[in-house]
Amino acid sequence: MIRQVVIVVGLWLLSSRPGFAQATIGARGYMTYGITTFAAADSFEAVSGKRTRSGWGGGGTVTNVWRDLFVDVALSSRTFEGERVFINSGTTYPLGIPMTVTLRPLDLAAGWRWRFTRGKVSPYAGGGISFVSYKETSDFSQTGDDVNEQKAGALVVGGVDVAIWKWIYVGGDLRYRAVSGVLGLGGVSEVFGDDQLGGFAAALRVSVGR
């Protein structure tokens, strides 16, 4: 009896292994366009009049690293045009000094992808780390006025891809970044208590590859 069980289990393992081997490693490149709602919304609204910002991004994914495990790298950029302000007793006073704020997150993530409807619909979820470059420049700035910082923080990703034709996919991508150590140390962000540079991003994604 034991011998029969061993034979059955062995045959099952041998028959199941080719199923894993069929998932060969692939690669996809993609472009995104979406909107980011920043955790420091009050600070950005004070200097630019906007709490959110839209823009382009792009990246690449290595699929089937192990079964349905993927590794992803993405880069995006968001720019605010505004002016320096002074806040007193809750009132914001524009100073008439133009200022540009640029944020460039570089995301490194890994996660799992599921396949439905014969692989045409594939939701995914994962996490990783986001390296955010933050630049704040203005005309007539004095020493110490401009900011150029790079910090890292936690990243959560999720979304879904839908195959529309051969190796072309369209879907939605969601990301949340939690990055501290840049804002909240002085100026407007300190007044509002905004110490998080990250936020929530939602984008339309078009991918090409396997």
Coordinates of N, CA, C and O in Angstrom, one line a residue, residues 10-198:
G10 N 4.6 10.3 -6.7 CA 5.7 10.6 -7.7 C 5.2 10.9 -9.0 O 5.7 11.8 -9.7
L11 N 4.2 10.2 -9.5 CA 3.6 10.4 -10.8 C 2.9 11.8 -10.8 O 3.0 12.5 -11.8
W12 N 2.3 12.2 -9.7 CA 1.6 13.5 -9.6 C 2.7 14.6 -9.7 O 2.5 15.6 -10.4
L13 N 3.8 14.5 -9.0 CA 4.8 15.5 -9.0 C 5.4 15.6 -10.4 O 5.7 16.7 -10.9
L14 N 5.7 14.5 -11.0 CA 6.2 14.6 -12.4 C 5.3 15.2 -13.4 O 5.7 15.9 -14.3
S15 N 4.0 14.9 -13.2 CA 3.0 15.5 -14.2 C 2.8 17.0 -13.9 O 2.4 17.7 -14.8
S16 N 3.0 17.4 -12.7 CA 2.8 18.8 -12.3 C 3.9 19.8 -12.6 O 3.8 20.9 -12.9
R17 N 5.1 19.2 -12.7 CA 6.3 20.1 -12.9 C 6.3 20.8 -14.3 O 6.7 22.0 -14.4
P18 N 5.9 20.1 -15.4 CA 5.9 20.8 -16.6 C 5.0 22.0 -16.6 O 5.2 23.0 -17.3
G19 N 3.9 22.0 -15.8 CA 3.1 23.2 -15.7 C 3.8 24.4 -15.2 O 3.5 25.5 -15.6
F20 N 4.7 24.2 -14.2 CA 5.5 25.3 -13.7 C 6.5 25.7 -14.8 O 6.8 26.9 -14.9
A21 N 7.1 24.8 -15.5 CA 8.1 25.1 -16.5 C 7.5 25.9 -17.7 O 8.3 26.6 -18.3
Q22 N 6.2 25.8 -17.9 CA 5.6 26.5 -19.0 C 5.7 28.1 -18.8 O 5.6 28.8 -19.7
A23 N 5.7 28.5 -17.5 CA 5.7 29.9 -17.2 C 7.1 30.4 -17.3 O 7.8 30.6 -16.3
T24 N 7.5 30.7 -18.6 CA 8.9 31.2 -18.8 C 9.0 32.7 -18.4 O 8.0 33.4 -18.4
I25 N 10.2 33.1 -18.1 CA 10.4 34.5 -17.7 C 10.1 35.4 -18.9 O 10.5 35.1 -20.0
G26 N 9.4 36.5 -18.6 CA 9.1 37.5 -19.6 C 9.4 38.9 -19.2 O 9.8 39.1 -18.0
A27 N 9.2 39.8 -20.0 CA 9.5 41.2 -19.7 C 8.4 42.1 -20.4 O 8.0 41.8 -21.5
R28 N 8.1 43.2 -19.7 CA 7.1 44.1 -20.3 C 7.6 45.6 -20.0 O 8.1 45.8 -18.9
G29 N 7.5 46.4 -21.0 CA 7.7 47.8 -20.8 C 6.3 48.5 -20.8 O 5.4 48.1 -21.5
Y30 N 6.2 49.6 -20.1 CA 4.9 50.3 -20.0 C 5.1 51.8 -19.8 O 6.1 52.3 -19.4
M31 N 4.0 52.5 -20.2 CA 3.8 53.9 -20.0 C 2.6 54.1 -19.2 O 1.6 53.4 -19.3
T32 N 2.6 55.2 -18.3 CA 1.5 55.5 -17.5 C 1.1 57.0 -17.6 O 2.0 57.8 -17.9
Y33 N -0.2 57.3 -17.4 CA -0.6 58.7 -17.2 C -1.6 58.7 -16.1 O -2.6 58.0 -16.2
G34 N -1.4 59.5 -15.1 CA -2.3 59.5 -14.0 C -2.2 60.7 -13.1 O -1.5 61.7 -13.4
I35 N -2.8 60.6 -12.0 CA -2.9 61.7 -11.0 C -2.4 61.3 -9.7 O -2.6 60.1 -9.2
T36 N -1.7 62.2 -9.0 CA -1.2 61.9 -7.6 C -1.8 62.8 -6.6 O -1.8 64.1 -6.9
T37 N -2.3 62.3 -5.6 CA -2.8 63.1 -4.4 C -1.8 63.0 -3.3 O -1.6 61.9 -2.8
F38 N -1.1 64.1 -3.0 CA 0.0 64.1 -2.1 C -0.5 64.1 -0.6 O -1.5 64.8 -0.3
A39 N 0.2 63.5 0.2 CA -0.1 63.5 1.7 C 0.0 64.9 2.2 O -0.7 65.3 3.1
A40 N 1.0 65.7 1.6 CA 1.2 67.1 2.1 C 0.3 68.0 1.2 O 0.8 69.0 0.7
A41 N -1.0 67.7 1.1 CA -1.9 68.4 0.2 C -2.0 69.9 0.6 O -2.1 70.8 -0.3
D42 N -2.1 70.2 1.9 CA -2.2 71.6 2.4 C -1.0 72.4 2.0 O -1.2 73.6 1.5
S43 N 0.1 71.9 2.1 CA 1.4 72.6 1.7 C 1.4 72.9 0.3 O 1.7 74.1 -0.2
F44 N 1.1 71.9 -0.6 CA 1.2 72.1 -2.0 C 0.1 73.1 -2.5 O 0.3 73.9 -3.4
E45 N -1.1 73.0 -1.8 CA -2.1 73.9 -2.2 C -1.8 75.4 -1.8 O -2.1 76.3 -2.6
A46 N -1.1 75.6 -0.7 CA -0.7 76.9 -0.3 C 0.2 77.6 -1.3 O 0.1 78.8 -1.5
V47 N 1.2 76.8 -1.9 CA 2.2 77.4 -2.8 C 1.8 77.4 -4.2 O 2.3 78.2 -5.0
S48 N 0.8 76.5 -4.6 CA 0.5 76.4 -6.0 C -1.0 76.4 -6.3 O -1.4 76.5 -7.5
G49 N -1.8 76.4 -5.3 CA -3.3 76.4 -5.5 C -3.8 75.0 -5.9 O -5.0 74.9 -6.2
K50 N -3.0 74.0 -5.9 CA -3.4 72.6 -6.3 C -3.0 71.6 -5.2 O -1.9 71.7 -4.7
R51 N -3.9 70.7 -5.0 CA -3.7 69.6 -4.1 C -3.2 68.3 -4.8 O -2.7 67.4 -4.1
T52 N -3.5 68.2 -6.1 CA -3.1 67.0 -6.8 C -2.3 67.5 -8.1 O -2.3 68.7 -8.5
R53 N -1.7 66.5 -8.7 CA -0.9 66.8 -9.9 C -0.9 65.6 -10.8 O -0.8 64.4 -10.4
S54 N -1.1 65.8 -12.1 CA -1.1 64.7 -13.1 C 0.2 64.7 -13.9 O 0.9 65.7 -14.0
G55 N 0.5 63.6 -14.6 CA 1.7 63.5 -15.4 C 2.0 62.1 -15.9 O 1.2 61.2 -15.6
W56 N 3.1 62.0 -16.6 CA 3.5 60.8 -17.3 C 4.5 60.0 -16.4 O 5.1 60.6 -15.6
G57 N 4.6 58.7 -16.7 CA 5.5 57.9 -16.1 C 5.8 56.7 -17.0 O 5.2 56.5 -18.1
G58 N 6.7 55.9 -16.6 CA 7.1 54.7 -17.3 C 7.9 53.7 -16.5 O 8.3 54.0 -15.4
G59 N 8.0 52.5 -17.0 CA 8.8 51.5 -16.3 C 8.9 50.2 -17.0 O 8.5 50.1 -18.2
G60 N 9.3 49.2 -16.3 CA 9.4 47.8 -16.8 C 9.2 46.8 -15.8 O 9.4 47.0 -14.6
T61 N 8.7 45.6 -16.2 CA 8.4 44.5 -15.3 C 9.0 43.2 -15.9 O 8.9 42.9 -17.1
V62 N 9.7 42.5 -15.0 CA 10.1 41.1 -15.3 C 9.1 40.2 -14.7 O 8.9 40.2 -13.5
T63 N 8.4 39.4 -15.5 CA 7.4 38.5 -15.1 C 7.8 37.1 -14.9 O 8.9 36.7 -15.5
N64 N 7.1 36.3 -14.1 CA 7.4 34.9 -13.9 C 8.8 34.6 -13.4 O 9.5 33.6 -13.9
V65 N 9.3 35.5 -12.5 CA 10.6 35.2 -12.0 C 10.6 33.9 -11.2 O 11.6 33.1 -11.3
W66 N 9.6 33.6 -10.5 CA 9.3 32.3 -9.9 C 7.8 32.1 -9.8 O 7.1 32.9 -9.1
R67 N 7.3 31.2 -10.7 CA 5.9 31.1 -10.8 C 5.3 32.4 -11.3 O 5.7 32.9 -12.3
D68 N 4.4 33.0 -10.5 CA 3.8 34.3 -10.9 C 4.4 35.5 -10.2 O 3.8 36.6 -10.1
L69 N 5.6 35.4 -9.6 CA 6.3 36.5 -9.0 C 6.9 37.4 -10.0 O 7.4 37.0 -11.0
F70 N 6.7 38.7 -9.8 CA 7.2 39.7 -10.7 C 8.1 40.7 -10.0 O 8.0 40.9 -8.8
V71 N 9.0 41.4 -10.7 CA 9.8 42.4 -10.2 C 9.6 43.7 -11.1 O 9.6 43.5 -12.4
D72 N 9.4 44.8 -10.5 CA 9.0 46.0 -11.3 C 9.9 47.2 -10.9 O 10.3 47.4 -9.7
V73 N 10.2 48.0 -11.9 CA 10.8 49.3 -11.7 C 10.1 50.4 -12.4 O 9.7 50.2 -13.6
A74 N 9.8 51.5 -11.8 CA 9.0 52.6 -12.4 C 9.6 54.0 -12.0 O 10.1 54.2 -10.9
L75 N 9.4 54.9 -13.0 CA 9.9 56.3 -12.7 C 8.8 57.2 -13.2 O 8.2 57.1 -14.3
S76 N 8.5 58.2 -12.4 CA 7.5 59.2 -12.8 C 8.0 60.6 -12.3 O 8.9 60.7 -11.6
S77 N 7.3 61.7 -12.8 CA 7.6 63.0 -12.4 C 6.4 63.9 -12.3 O 5.5 63.8 -13.1
R78 N 6.4 64.7 -11.2 CA 5.3 65.7 -11.0 C 5.9 67.0 -10.7 O 6.8 67.1 -9.9
T79 N 5.3 68.1 -11.3 CA 5.9 69.4 -11.1 C 4.7 70.4 -10.8 O 3.7 70.4 -11.4
F80 N 5.0 71.2 -9.7 CA 4.1 72.3 -9.3 C 4.7 73.6 -9.6 O 5.9 73.8 -9.3
E81 N 4.0 74.5 -10.2 CA 4.4 75.9 -10.4 C 3.6 76.8 -9.5 O 2.4 76.7 -9.5
G82 N 4.3 77.6 -8.7 CA 3.6 78.4 -7.7 C 4.5 79.6 -7.3 O 5.3 80.1 -8.0
E83 N 4.3 80.0 -6.0 CA 5.1 81.1 -5.5 C 5.3 80.9 -4.0 O 4.5 80.2 -3.3
R84 N 6.4 81.5 -3.5 CA 6.6 81.4 -2.1 C 5.6 82.2 -1.3 O 5.1 83.2 -1.8
V85 N 5.2 81.7 -0.1 CA 4.2 82.3 0.7 C 4.7 82.4 2.1 O 5.6 81.8 2.6
F86 N 3.9 83.3 2.8 CA 4.1 83.5 4.3 C 2.8 83.3 5.0 O 1.8 83.8 4.5
I87 N 2.8 82.5 6.0 CA 1.6 82.1 6.7 C 1.6 82.7 8.1 O 2.5 82.5 8.9
N88 N 0.6 83.5 8.4 CA 0.5 84.1 9.7 C -1.0 84.0 10.3 O -1.9 84.4 9.6
S89 N -1.1 83.3 11.4 CA -2.4 83.1 12.1 C -3.4 82.5 11.1 O -4.6 82.8 11.1
G90 N -2.9 81.5 10.4 CA -3.8 80.7 9.5 C -4.1 81.4 8.2 O -4.8 80.8 7.3
T91 N -3.6 82.6 7.9 CA -3.8 83.3 6.6 C -2.5 83.2 5.8 O -1.4 83.4 6.3
T92 N -2.7 82.9 4.5 CA -1.6 82.7 3.6 C -1.4 84.0 2.8 O -2.3 84.5 2.2
Y93 N -0.2 84.5 2.8 CA 0.2 85.7 2.1 C 1.2 85.4 1.0 O 2.3 85.1 1.3
P94 N 0.8 85.5 -0.3 CA 1.8 85.3 -1.4 C 2.9 86.4 -1.4 O 2.6 87.6 -1.1
L95 N 4.1 85.9 -1.7 CA 5.2 86.9 -1.6 C 5.6 87.3 -3.0 O 6.6 88.1 -3.2
G96 N 5.0 86.8 -4.1 CA 5.3 87.2 -5.4 C 6.6 86.7 -6.0 O 7.1 87.2 -6.9
I97 N 7.2 85.7 -5.3 CA 8.4 85.1 -5.8 C 8.1 83.7 -6.4 O 7.7 82.8 -5.7
P98 N 8.2 83.6 -7.8 CA 7.9 82.3 -8.4 C 8.7 81.1 -7.9 O 9.9 81.3 -7.6
M99 N 8.1 80.0 -7.8 CA 8.8 78.8 -7.2 C 8.3 77.6 -8.0 O 7.1 77.5 -8.4
T100 N 9.2 76.6 -8.2 CA 8.9 75.4 -8.9 C 9.3 74.2 -8.0 O 10.4 74.2 -7.4
V101 N 8.4 73.3 -7.8 CA 8.6 72.1 -7.0 C 8.5 70.9 -7.9 O 7.5 70.7 -8.6
T102 N 9.5 70.1 -7.9 CA 9.6 68.9 -8.8 C 9.8 67.6 -7.9 O 10.7 67.6 -7.1
L103 N 9.0 66.6 -8.1 CA 9.1 65.4 -7.4 C 9.3 64.2 -8.5 O 8.5 64.1 -9.4
R104 N 10.3 63.4 -8.3 CA 10.5 62.3 -9.2 C 10.7 61.0 -8.3 O 11.8 60.7 -7.8
P105 N 9.7 60.2 -8.2 CA 9.8 58.9 -7.5 C 10.3 57.8 -8.4 O 9.9 57.7 -9.6
L106 N 11.3 57.1 -7.9 CA 11.8 55.9 -8.5 C 11.4 54.7 -7.7 O 11.8 54.6 -6.5
D107 N 10.5 53.9 -8.2 CA 9.9 52.8 -7.4 C 10.5 51.4 -7.8 O 10.6 51.1 -9.0
L108 N 10.9 50.7 -6.8 CA 11.4 49.3 -7.0 C 10.4 48.4 -6.2 O 10.3 48.6 -5.0
A109 N 9.8 47.4 -6.9 CA 8.8 46.6 -6.2 C 8.9 45.2 -6.7 O 9.4 44.9 -7.7
A110 N 8.3 44.3 -5.9 CA 8.1 42.9 -6.2 C 6.7 42.5 -5.7 O 6.2 43.0 -4.7
G111 N 6.1 41.5 -6.4 CA 4.8 41.1 -6.0 C 4.3 39.9 -6.8 O 5.1 39.2 -7.4
W112 N 3.1 39.6 -6.7 CA 2.4 38.4 -7.3 C 1.3 38.8 -8.2 O 0.6 39.8 -8.0
R113 N 1.3 38.0 -9.3 CA 0.3 38.3 -10.3 C -0.7 37.1 -10.5 O -0.2 35.9 -10.5
W114 N -2.0 37.3 -10.6 CA -2.9 36.3 -10.8 C -3.5 36.3 -12.2 O -3.6 37.4 -12.7
R115 N -3.9 35.2 -12.7 CA -4.4 35.2 -14.1 C -5.8 34.6 -14.1 O -6.1 33.5 -13.5
F116 N -6.7 35.3 -14.8 CA -8.1 34.8 -15.0 C -8.5 34.9 -16.5 O -7.8 35.6 -17.2
T117 N -9.5 34.2 -16.8 CA -10.0 34.2 -18.2 C -8.9 33.8 -19.2 O -8.6 34.6 -20.1
R118 N -8.2 32.7 -18.9 CA -7.1 32.2 -19.7 C -6.0 33.2 -19.8 O -5.3 33.4 -20.9
G119 N -5.7 33.9 -18.8 CA -4.6 34.8 -18.7 C -4.8 36.2 -19.3 O -3.9 37.0 -19.3
K120 N -6.0 36.5 -19.8 CA -6.3 37.8 -20.4 C -6.5 38.9 -19.3 O -6.2 40.0 -19.6
V121 N -6.9 38.5 -18.2 CA -7.1 39.4 -17.0 C -6.1 39.0 -15.9 O -6.2 37.9 -15.5
S122 N -5.3 39.9 -15.5 CA -4.2 39.6 -14.5 C -4.1 40.7 -13.5 O -3.3 41.7 -13.7
P123 N -4.8 40.6 -12.4 CA -4.6 41.6 -11.3 C -3.2 41.3 -10.6 O -2.7 40.1 -10.7
Y124 N -2.7 42.3 -10.0 CA -1.4 42.1 -9.3 C -1.3 43.0 -8.0 O -2.0 44.0 -7.9
A125 N -0.4 42.6 -7.1 CA -0.2 43.3 -5.9 C 1.2 43.1 -5.4 O 1.8 42.0 -5.6
G126 N 1.7 44.1 -4.7 CA 3.1 43.9 -4.2 C 3.5 45.1 -3.4 O 2.7 46.0 -3.0
G127 N 4.8 45.1 -3.1 CA 5.3 46.2 -2.3 C 6.8 46.4 -2.5 O 7.4 45.5 -3.2
G128 N 7.4 47.4 -2.0 CA 8.8 47.7 -2.2 C 9.2 49.0 -1.6 O 8.8 49.3 -0.5
I129 N 10.1 49.7 -2.3 CA 10.7 50.9 -1.8 C 10.7 52.0 -2.8 O 10.8 51.6 -4.0
S130 N 10.4 53.2 -2.4 CA 10.3 54.3 -3.4 C 11.4 55.3 -3.0 O 11.5 55.8 -1.8
F131 N 12.3 55.7 -4.0 CA 13.3 56.7 -3.8 C 12.8 58.0 -4.4 O 12.6 58.0 -5.7
V132 N 12.5 59.0 -3.6 CA 11.9 60.2 -4.1 C 12.9 61.4 -4.1 O 13.5 61.7 -3.1
S133 N 13.1 62.0 -5.3 CA 13.9 63.2 -5.5 C 13.0 64.4 -5.4 O 12.0 64.5 -6.1
Y134 N 13.3 65.3 -4.4 CA 12.5 66.5 -4.2 C 13.3 67.7 -4.4 O 14.4 67.9 -3.8
K135 N 12.9 68.6 -5.4 CA 13.6 69.8 -5.7 C 12.6 71.0 -5.6 O 11.5 71.0 -6.1
E136 N 13.1 72.1 -4.9 CA 12.3 73.3 -4.7 C 13.2 74.5 -5.1 O 14.2 74.7 -4.4
T137 N 12.9 75.1 -6.2 CA 13.7 76.2 -6.7 C 12.9 77.5 -6.9 O 11.7 77.4 -7.2
S138 N 13.5 78.6 -6.8 CA 12.8 79.9 -7.0 C 13.8 81.0 -7.5 O 15.0 80.9 -7.2
D139 N 13.2 82.0 -8.1 CA 14.0 83.1 -8.5 C 14.4 84.0 -7.3 O 13.7 84.0 -6.3
F140 N 15.6 84.6 -7.4 CA 16.1 85.5 -6.3 C 16.2 84.7 -5.0 O 16.1 85.3 -3.9
S141 N 16.5 83.4 -5.0 CA 16.6 82.7 -3.8 C 17.9 83.0 -3.1 O 18.9 83.2 -3.7
Q142 N 17.9 82.9 -1.8 CA 19.0 83.1 -1.0 C 19.6 81.8 -0.6 O 19.0 80.7 -0.8
T143 N 20.8 81.8 0.0 CA 21.4 80.6 0.5 C 20.5 79.9 1.5 O 20.1 80.5 2.5
G144 N 20.2 78.6 1.2 CA 19.3 77.8 2.1 C 17.9 77.9 1.7 O 17.1 77.1 2.3
D145 N 17.5 78.7 0.8 CA 16.1 78.8 0.4 C 15.7 77.6 -0.5 O 14.6 77.0 -0.3
D146 N 16.5 77.3 -1.5 CA 16.2 76.1 -2.4 C 16.4 74.8 -1.6 O 17.2 74.7 -0.7
V147 N 15.7 73.8 -2.1 CA 15.8 72.4 -1.5 C 16.1 71.4 -2.6 O 15.5 71.5 -3.7
N148 N 17.0 70.5 -2.3 CA 17.3 69.4 -3.2 C 17.6 68.2 -2.3 O 18.7 68.0 -1.8
E149 N 16.6 67.3 -2.1 CA 16.7 66.2 -1.2 C 16.3 64.9 -1.9 O 15.5 64.9 -2.8
Q150 N 16.9 63.8 -1.4 CA 16.5 62.5 -1.9 C 16.3 61.6 -0.7 O 17.2 61.5 0.2
K151 N 15.1 61.0 -0.6 CA 14.7 60.2 0.5 C 14.0 58.9 0.0 O 13.5 58.9 -1.1
A152 N 14.1 57.9 0.9 CA 13.4 56.6 0.5 C 12.3 56.3 1.5 O 12.4 56.7 2.7
G153 N 11.3 55.5 1.1 CA 10.2 55.1 2.0 C 9.5 53.9 1.4 O 9.9 53.4 0.4
A154 N 8.5 53.5 2.1 CA 7.7 52.3 1.8 C 6.8 52.5 0.6 O 6.3 53.6 0.3
L155 N 6.6 51.5 -0.2 CA 5.8 51.5 -1.4 C 4.8 50.3 -1.4 O 5.2 49.2 -1.1
V156 N 3.6 50.6 -1.7 CA 2.6 49.5 -2.0 C 2.0 49.7 -3.4 O 1.6 50.8 -3.7
V157 N 1.9 48.6 -4.1 CA 1.4 48.7 -5.5 C 0.3 47.7 -5.7 O 0.2 46.7 -5.1
G158 N -0.6 48.0 -6.7 CA -1.6 47.1 -7.0 C -2.3 47.5 -8.3 O -2.1 48.7 -8.7
G159 N -3.0 46.6 -9.0 CA -3.7 47.0 -10.2 C -4.1 45.8 -11.0 O -4.1 44.7 -10.5
V160 N -4.4 46.0 -12.3 CA -4.9 45.0 -13.1 C -4.5 45.3 -14.6 O -4.5 46.4 -15.0
D161 N -4.1 44.2 -15.3 CA -3.8 44.4 -16.7 C -4.8 43.5 -17.5 O -5.1 42.4 -17.1
V162 N -5.2 44.0 -18.7 CA -6.1 43.2 -19.5 C -5.5 43.1 -20.9 O -5.2 44.2 -21.5
A163 N -5.3 41.9 -21.4 CA -4.8 41.7 -22.7 C -5.8 42.1 -23.8 O -6.9 41.6 -23.8
I164 N -5.4 43.0 -24.7 CA -6.3 43.4 -25.8 C -5.9 42.9 -27.1 O -6.7 42.8 -28.0
W165 N -4.6 42.6 -27.3 CA -4.1 42.1 -28.6 C -2.7 41.6 -28.5 O -1.8 42.4 -28.2
K166 N -2.5 40.3 -28.6 CA -1.2 39.6 -28.5 C -0.5 40.1 -27.3 O -0.9 39.8 -26.2
W167 N 0.6 40.9 -27.4 CA 1.4 41.3 -26.3 C 1.1 42.7 -25.8 O 1.9 43.4 -25.2
I168 N -0.1 43.2 -26.1 CA -0.5 44.6 -25.7 C -1.5 44.5 -24.6 O -2.5 43.8 -24.7
Y169 N -1.3 45.2 -23.5 CA -2.1 45.2 -22.3 C -2.5 46.6 -21.9 O -1.7 47.5 -22.0
V170 N -3.8 46.8 -21.5 CA -4.2 48.0 -20.9 C -4.8 47.8 -19.5 O -5.5 46.8 -19.3
G171 N -4.5 48.7 -18.6 CA -5.0 48.4 -17.3 C -4.9 49.7 -16.4 O -4.6 50.8 -16.8
G172 N -5.1 49.5 -15.1 CA -5.0 50.5 -14.1 C -3.9 50.2 -13.1 O -3.8 49.0 -12.7
D173 N -3.2 51.2 -12.6 CA -2.1 51.0 -11.7 C -2.4 51.9 -10.5 O -2.6 53.1 -10.6
L174 N -2.3 51.3 -9.3 CA -2.4 52.1 -8.0 C -1.2 52.0 -7.2 O -0.6 50.9 -7.1
R175 N -0.7 53.1 -6.6 CA 0.5 53.1 -5.8 C 0.3 54.0 -4.6 O -0.4 55.1 -4.7
Y176 N 0.8 53.6 -3.4 CA 0.9 54.5 -2.3 C 2.3 54.5 -1.8 O 3.0 53.5 -1.5
R177 N 2.8 55.7 -1.6 CA 4.2 55.9 -1.1 C 4.1 56.6 0.2 O 3.4 57.6 0.4
A178 N 5.0 56.2 1.1 CA 5.1 56.8 2.5 C 6.6 57.2 2.6 O 7.4 56.4 2.9
V179 N 6.9 58.5 2.4 CA 8.3 59.0 2.4 C 8.4 60.2 3.4 O 7.7 61.2 3.2
S180 N 9.2 60.1 4.4 CA 9.4 61.2 5.3 C 10.8 61.6 5.4 O 11.7 61.0 4.7
G181 N 11.1 62.7 6.1 CA 12.4 63.2 6.2 C 12.8 64.4 5.4 O 13.9 64.9 5.4
V182 N 11.8 64.9 4.6 CA 12.1 66.1 3.7 C 11.2 67.2 4.2 O 11.7 68.3 4.4
L183 N 9.9 67.0 4.2 CA 8.9 68.0 4.6 C 8.7 68.0 6.1 O 9.1 67.1 6.8
G184 N 8.1 69.1 6.6 CA 7.8 69.2 8.0 C 8.9 69.7 8.9 O 8.7 69.8 10.1
L185 N 10.0 70.1 8.3 CA 11.2 70.5 9.1 C 11.3 72.0 9.1 O 12.1 72.6 9.8
G186 N 10.5 72.7 8.4 CA 10.5 74.2 8.3 C 9.6 74.7 7.3 O 9.0 74.0 6.5
G187 N 9.4 76.0 7.3 CA 8.6 76.7 6.2 C 7.1 76.3 6.3 O 6.5 76.0 7.4
V188 N 6.4 76.3 5.2 CA 5.0 76.1 5.1 C 4.6 74.7 5.6 O 3.6 74.5 6.3
S189 N 5.4 73.6 5.2 CA 5.1 72.3 5.6 C 5.1 72.1 7.1 O 4.3 71.4 7.7
E190 N 6.0 72.8 7.8 CA 6.0 72.8 9.3 C 4.8 73.4 9.9 O 4.3 72.9 10.9
V191 N 4.3 74.5 9.3 CA 3.1 75.2 9.8 C 1.9 74.3 9.7 O 1.1 74.2 10.7
F192 N 1.8 73.5 8.6 CA 0.7 72.7 8.4 C 0.8 71.3 9.0 O -0.1 70.5 9.1
G193 N 2.0 71.0 9.5 CA 2.3 69.7 10.1 C 2.4 68.6 9.0 O 2.1 67.4 9.3
D194 N 2.8 68.9 7.8 CA 2.9 68.0 6.7 C 4.3 67.4 6.7 O 5.3 68.1 6.3
D195 N 4.5 66.2 7.2 CA 5.8 65.6 7.2 C 5.9 64.4 6.3 O 7.0 63.7 6.3
Q196 N 4.9 64.1 5.5 CA 4.9 63.0 4.5 C 5.0 63.6 3.1 O 4.2 64.4 2.7
L197 N 6.0 63.1 2.3 CA 6.2 63.5 1.0 C 5.5 62.6 0.0 O 5.2 63.0 -1.2
G198 N 5.1 61.4 0.4 CA 4.4 60.5 -0.5 C 2.9 60.8 -0.7 O 2.5 61.9 -0.5

